Amino acid sequence: MAFWNKKKSDSDSSDAASLMASQGGMEQASAKGSSGGLLGKFKSGLAKTSRALNTDIRDLWKSQGELVDEDFLKKLFAILVKSDMGGDMARQIRDRIGVDFRARKVELDEVLEIIAQEIQESLQQGGTAIRFAAAGPTVILVVGVNCSGKTTSIAKLAYRYTKQGKRVLLGAGDTFRAAAVEQLTIWSQRIGCDIVTAKQGTDPASVAFQATKRACDENYDICILDTAGRLQTQSNLMQELDKIRRVIAKHIPEAPHEVLLVLDATAGQNAISQARGFSDAAGCSGIVLAKIDGSAKGGVIVPIRQQFDLPVKLVGLGEQLEDMAEFDAELFAKALFDDYRR
């Protein structure tokens, strides 16, 4: 059976304005194959990445079948690297096509199927579901650099879980930037969840301490903690993340249950540097890929998954509050290539 038939900113107030216009509840995909369901959202969000990648690959074909020789494989490798999926994955795909088709003619669909299979298999490794506490509040720590989409991703998370009937408490730990606290407060009011705030300049660990204490005392289901947007190269701020983890554990020893790194899909290779820094400092457990709808570099999640063993758990697929979905490797691969088969 062919692969295609297998089962299966924070800094910009304009981001807040766009999300505030969101109306209605969470959209539920009735079927993965539905054009109006989750596959449709993945296709819409990955349209720029898909178009750029497939256009370049299609240009390799001058006739119905193309001879697989060193020149063909070299050009294909360059195209794959350009898509930001990383040298390791590009070599893996190139070598498989070289073994399967060397000195033979290959059709476009055959190459697209192999690329999709390799991407899907890589991204399916490890669990992608959010881990919840067995008892008591689930604590989700959210980290990332400024302008990555961190604040809006927290809003989408809070909206998602509130719509599921869970009691959500936010902790506005980005105390170095007054606008971040203000934005998160507005989001909490719009969504209908509670929030713990502090004055600008307050120790972020203090906010985390107060928020987790309240979450325990008042029986919240989920506590989502924001942290100061920071560059992964600032070691003193990285140490602060470790301090936040320690104070959280005073109330809930097994917390945080998730440490989600928000990455801007448009960051390309810089996202790999961010993943390296935050993975070491914060003990990240997964990725929220934001702004994928505005990027032609969505392939960057592949090398991040391979190098740091960090699964993508959630993706931002648009500007509305409901435009966040659980990551699905099969749909990701299909969305990249499905519309470009001959």
Coordinates of C-alpha atoms in Angstrom, one line a residue:
M1 CA 0.0 0.0 0.0
A2 CA 1.3 3.4 -0.8
F3 CA 2.3 5.7 2.0
W4 CA -0.4 8.2 1.1
N5 CA -3.2 5.7 1.8
K6 CA -1.9 4.5 5.1
K7 CA -3.9 4.9 8.3
K8 CA -3.0 7.4 9.7
S9 CA 4.7 38.2 19.4
D10 CA 4.9 38.6 22.4
S11 CA 6.5 42.0 21.6
D12 CA 3.7 43.0 19.2
S13 CA 0.4 44.1 20.5
S14 CA -1.0 43.3 17.1
D15 CA -0.7 39.5 18.0
A16 CA -2.9 40.1 21.0
A17 CA -5.4 42.1 18.9
S18 CA -5.7 39.3 16.4
L19 CA -6.3 36.7 19.0
M20 CA -8.8 38.8 20.9
A21 CA -11.0 38.7 17.8
S22 CA -11.3 35.0 18.2
Q23 CA -14.9 33.8 18.5
G24 CA -16.4 30.4 19.1
G25 CA -15.2 27.2 20.7
M26 CA -12.4 24.8 19.9
E27 CA -12.7 23.3 16.4
Q28 CA -12.7 19.5 16.6
A29 CA -11.5 17.5 13.6
S30 CA -14.2 15.0 12.6
A31 CA -11.7 13.0 10.5
K32 CA -8.0 13.4 9.7
G33 CA -8.7 13.3 6.0
S34 CA -11.4 16.0 6.1
S35 CA -10.4 19.2 4.2
G36 CA -12.0 21.2 7.0
G37 CA -10.5 19.1 9.8
L38 CA -7.1 18.9 11.3
L39 CA -5.4 17.8 8.0
G40 CA -6.8 21.0 6.5
K41 CA -5.3 23.1 9.2
F42 CA -1.9 21.4 8.9
K43 CA -2.0 22.1 5.1
S44 CA -3.0 25.7 5.6
G45 CA -0.3 26.2 8.3
L46 CA 2.4 24.5 6.3
A47 CA 1.5 26.0 2.9
K48 CA 4.6 28.1 2.6
T49 CA 6.9 25.3 3.7
S50 CA 5.2 22.9 1.4
R51 CA 5.2 25.2 -1.6
A52 CA 8.9 26.1 -1.3
L53 CA 10.0 22.5 -0.8
N54 CA 7.9 20.9 -3.5
T55 CA 8.6 23.5 -6.1
D56 CA 12.3 23.0 -5.7
I57 CA 12.0 19.2 -5.8
R58 CA 9.7 19.3 -8.8
D59 CA 12.3 21.4 -10.7
L60 CA 14.6 18.3 -10.7
W61 CA 12.3 16.6 -13.2
K62 CA 12.7 17.3 -16.9
S63 CA 10.7 14.3 -18.0
Q64 CA 8.3 11.7 -16.5
G65 CA 11.2 9.8 -15.0
E66 CA 14.5 11.2 -13.8
L67 CA 17.8 9.2 -13.7
V68 CA 19.1 8.8 -10.2
D69 CA 22.8 9.6 -10.5
E70 CA 25.3 11.5 -8.4
D71 CA 24.2 14.9 -9.9
F72 CA 20.6 14.2 -9.1
L73 CA 21.4 13.1 -5.5
K74 CA 23.6 16.1 -5.0
K75 CA 20.8 18.5 -6.1
L76 CA 18.2 16.7 -4.0
F77 CA 20.4 16.9 -0.9
A78 CA 20.9 20.6 -1.4
I79 CA 17.1 21.2 -1.7
L80 CA 16.4 19.2 1.5
V81 CA 19.1 21.1 3.5
K82 CA 17.6 24.4 2.2
S83 CA 14.3 23.4 3.7
D84 CA 16.0 23.4 7.2
M85 CA 15.3 19.8 7.9
G86 CA 19.0 19.3 8.7
G87 CA 22.0 17.6 7.2
D88 CA 21.3 14.3 8.9
M89 CA 17.8 13.8 7.6
A90 CA 18.8 15.1 4.2
R91 CA 21.6 12.5 4.0
Q92 CA 19.3 9.8 5.3
I93 CA 16.8 10.6 2.5
R94 CA 19.4 11.0 -0.2
D95 CA 21.1 7.7 0.7
R96 CA 17.8 5.7 0.8
I97 CA 16.9 7.0 -2.7
G98 CA 20.4 6.3 -3.9
V99 CA 20.2 2.7 -2.7
D100 CA 16.6 2.1 -3.9
F101 CA 16.9 3.8 -7.3
R102 CA 20.5 4.3 -8.3
A103 CA 21.0 4.1 -12.1
R104 CA 17.3 3.8 -12.5
K105 CA 14.6 6.3 -13.4
V106 CA 12.5 7.6 -10.5
E107 CA 9.2 9.4 -10.6
L108 CA 8.3 12.4 -8.5
D109 CA 5.7 10.6 -6.5
E110 CA 8.2 7.9 -5.5
V111 CA 10.6 10.4 -4.1
L112 CA 7.9 12.4 -2.3
E113 CA 6.7 9.2 -0.7
I114 CA 10.1 8.3 0.6
I115 CA 10.7 11.8 2.0
A116 CA 7.4 11.8 3.7
Q117 CA 8.0 8.3 5.2
E118 CA 11.4 9.3 6.6
I119 CA 10.0 12.5 8.1
Q120 CA 7.0 10.8 9.7
E121 CA 9.1 7.9 11.1
S122 CA 11.5 10.4 12.7
L123 CA 8.9 12.6 14.2
Q124 CA 6.8 9.7 15.5
Q125 CA 9.6 8.6 17.9
G126 CA 8.8 9.3 21.5
G127 CA 5.5 10.4 23.0
T128 CA 3.8 13.6 21.9
A129 CA 1.0 13.7 24.4
I130 CA 1.0 16.3 27.2
R131 CA 1.8 14.6 30.5
F132 CA -0.7 15.3 33.3
A133 CA -0.3 14.8 37.0
A134 CA -1.8 11.6 38.4
A135 CA -3.3 13.7 41.3
G136 CA -3.4 17.4 42.1
P137 CA -2.6 20.2 39.7
T138 CA -0.5 19.7 36.5
V139 CA 2.2 22.3 36.2
I140 CA 3.3 23.4 32.8
L141 CA 6.4 25.6 32.6
V142 CA 6.7 27.6 29.3
V143 CA 10.1 28.9 28.2
G144 CA 11.4 30.7 25.1
V145 CA 13.0 33.8 23.7
N146 CA 11.3 37.1 23.3
C147 CA 9.2 37.4 20.2
S148 CA 8.9 33.6 19.8
G149 CA 5.1 33.6 20.3
K150 CA 5.4 32.5 24.0
T151 CA 2.6 34.7 25.4
T152 CA 0.1 33.9 22.7
S153 CA 0.9 30.2 22.9
I154 CA 0.2 30.3 26.7
A155 CA -3.1 32.0 25.9
K156 CA -4.0 29.2 23.4
L157 CA -3.0 26.6 25.9
A158 CA -5.2 28.2 28.6
Y159 CA -8.1 28.5 26.2
R160 CA -7.7 24.9 25.1
Y161 CA -7.9 23.5 28.6
T162 CA -10.6 25.9 29.8
K163 CA -12.8 24.7 26.9
Q164 CA -12.2 21.2 28.1
G165 CA -13.7 22.1 31.4
K166 CA -10.5 22.3 33.4
R167 CA -9.7 25.0 36.0
V168 CA -6.7 26.8 34.8
L169 CA -4.4 29.2 36.7
L170 CA -1.7 31.3 35.0
G171 CA 1.5 32.6 36.6
A172 CA 2.7 35.8 34.9
G173 CA 6.4 35.1 35.5
D174 CA 7.8 37.4 32.8
T175 CA 8.1 40.2 35.3
F176 CA 11.0 42.0 33.5
R177 CA 8.6 43.1 30.8
A178 CA 5.5 45.0 32.0
A179 CA 3.7 44.4 28.7
A180 CA 4.0 40.6 29.1
V181 CA 2.1 40.7 32.4
E182 CA -0.5 43.1 31.0
Q183 CA -1.0 40.9 27.9
L184 CA -1.4 37.7 30.0
T185 CA -3.8 39.4 32.3
I186 CA -6.0 40.5 29.4
W187 CA -5.9 37.0 28.0
S188 CA -6.9 35.5 31.4
Q189 CA -9.9 37.8 31.5
R190 CA -10.9 37.0 27.9
I191 CA -10.5 33.3 28.4
G192 CA -12.1 33.2 31.8
C193 CA -9.2 31.7 33.8
D194 CA -7.4 33.1 36.9
I195 CA -3.9 34.5 37.1
V196 CA -1.2 35.3 39.6
T197 CA 0.8 38.5 38.9
A198 CA 3.4 40.7 40.6
K199 CA 5.0 44.1 40.2
Q200 CA 7.5 44.6 37.4
G201 CA 11.0 43.5 38.5
T202 CA 9.7 40.9 41.0
D203 CA 11.7 37.7 41.1
P204 CA 10.0 35.3 38.6
A205 CA 10.7 32.4 41.0
S206 CA 8.5 34.2 43.5
V207 CA 5.6 34.3 41.1
A208 CA 6.1 30.6 40.4
F209 CA 6.1 29.9 44.1
Q210 CA 2.8 31.8 44.7
A211 CA 1.1 30.4 41.7
T212 CA 1.9 26.7 42.5
K213 CA 0.9 27.3 46.1
R214 CA -2.5 28.7 45.1
A215 CA -2.9 25.9 42.5
C216 CA -2.6 23.4 45.3
D217 CA -4.6 25.3 47.9
E218 CA -7.5 26.0 45.6
N219 CA -7.6 22.7 43.7
Y220 CA -6.8 23.9 40.2
D221 CA -6.4 21.3 37.5
I222 CA -3.6 23.1 35.5
C223 CA -1.1 25.8 36.4
I224 CA 0.7 27.3 33.4
L225 CA 3.8 29.4 34.3
D226 CA 5.2 32.0 32.0
T227 CA 8.9 32.9 32.3
A228 CA 10.9 35.9 31.2
G229 CA 11.7 35.9 27.5
R230 CA 15.5 35.4 27.3
L231 CA 18.3 34.6 25.0
Q232 CA 19.6 31.1 25.4
T233 CA 23.2 32.5 25.6
Q234 CA 22.5 34.5 28.8
S235 CA 23.8 32.0 31.4
N236 CA 22.6 34.0 34.4
L237 CA 19.0 33.9 33.1
M238 CA 19.3 30.2 32.3
Q239 CA 20.3 29.7 36.0
E240 CA 17.1 31.5 36.9
L241 CA 15.1 28.8 35.2
D242 CA 16.7 26.2 37.3
K243 CA 15.7 28.3 40.4
I244 CA 12.1 28.4 39.2
R245 CA 12.1 24.6 38.9
R246 CA 13.4 24.3 42.4
V247 CA 10.7 26.5 44.0
I248 CA 7.9 24.7 42.1
A249 CA 9.1 21.4 43.5
K250 CA 8.6 22.7 47.1
H251 CA 4.8 22.5 46.6
I252 CA 4.6 19.8 44.0
P253 CA 7.8 17.5 44.1
E254 CA 7.2 15.9 40.7
A255 CA 6.5 19.3 39.0
P256 CA 6.9 20.7 36.5
H257 CA 5.2 17.9 34.6
E258 CA 6.0 19.6 31.3
V259 CA 8.6 22.1 30.3
L260 CA 7.5 23.4 26.9
L261 CA 9.9 25.3 24.7
V262 CA 8.1 27.7 22.3
L263 CA 10.0 28.0 19.1
D264 CA 9.2 30.4 16.3
A265 CA 8.9 28.4 13.1
T266 CA 10.3 31.3 11.1
A267 CA 13.6 31.2 13.1
G268 CA 15.0 28.4 11.0
Q269 CA 18.4 27.3 12.1
N270 CA 18.5 29.7 15.0
A271 CA 15.7 27.6 16.5
I272 CA 18.3 24.7 16.8
S273 CA 20.6 27.0 18.9
Q274 CA 17.6 27.9 21.1
A275 CA 16.7 24.3 21.6
R276 CA 20.3 23.5 22.6
G277 CA 20.4 26.2 25.3
F278 CA 17.0 25.7 26.8
S279 CA 17.2 21.9 26.7
D280 CA 20.3 22.0 28.9
A281 CA 19.1 24.8 31.3
A282 CA 15.4 24.0 31.7
G283 CA 15.1 20.3 31.1
C284 CA 12.6 20.8 28.3
S285 CA 10.2 17.9 27.6
G286 CA 8.6 19.1 24.4
I287 CA 8.2 21.9 21.9
V288 CA 5.4 24.2 20.9
L289 CA 6.0 25.2 17.4
A290 CA 4.5 28.7 16.9
K291 CA 3.9 30.8 13.8
I292 CA 4.1 27.8 11.5
D293 CA 1.4 29.5 9.4
G294 CA 3.8 32.3 8.5
S295 CA 6.9 30.2 7.8
A296 CA 8.7 28.5 4.9
K297 CA 11.0 26.8 7.4
G298 CA 8.7 24.3 9.1
G299 CA 11.2 21.5 8.5
V300 CA 13.4 22.7 11.3
I301 CA 11.5 20.5 13.8
V302 CA 13.2 17.4 12.2
P303 CA 16.8 18.1 13.3
I304 CA 15.6 19.3 16.7
R305 CA 13.8 16.0 17.2
Q306 CA 16.9 14.1 16.1
Q307 CA 19.6 16.1 17.9
F308 CA 17.9 16.8 21.2
D309 CA 15.2 14.1 21.5
L310 CA 12.6 16.8 22.0
P311 CA 9.2 15.9 20.5
V312 CA 6.9 18.5 19.0
K313 CA 3.8 18.3 21.2
L314 CA 1.7 21.3 20.0
V315 CA 1.7 23.5 16.9
G316 CA 0.2 26.9 16.3
L317 CA -1.7 26.8 13.0
G318 CA -3.1 30.3 12.9
E319 CA -3.9 33.5 14.7
Q320 CA -7.1 32.6 16.5
L321 CA -7.3 31.2 20.0
E322 CA -8.5 27.8 18.8
D323 CA -5.6 27.6 16.3
M324 CA -3.5 25.2 18.3
A325 CA -3.4 21.5 17.7
E326 CA -1.7 18.4 19.1
F327 CA 1.2 17.5 16.8
D328 CA 0.6 14.5 14.5
A329 CA 3.6 13.3 12.5
E330 CA 1.4 11.6 9.9
L331 CA -0.6 14.7 9.2
F332 CA 2.5 16.8 9.2
A333 CA 4.1 14.6 6.5
K334 CA 0.9 14.4 4.4
A335 CA 0.4 18.2 4.6
L336 CA 3.9 18.8 3.2
F337 CA 3.5 16.6 0.1
D338 CA -0.1 15.5 -0.4
D339 CA -1.2 18.3 -2.8
Y340 CA 1.9 18.0 -5.0
R341 CA 1.6 14.4 -6.2
R342 CA 1.1 14.0 -9.9

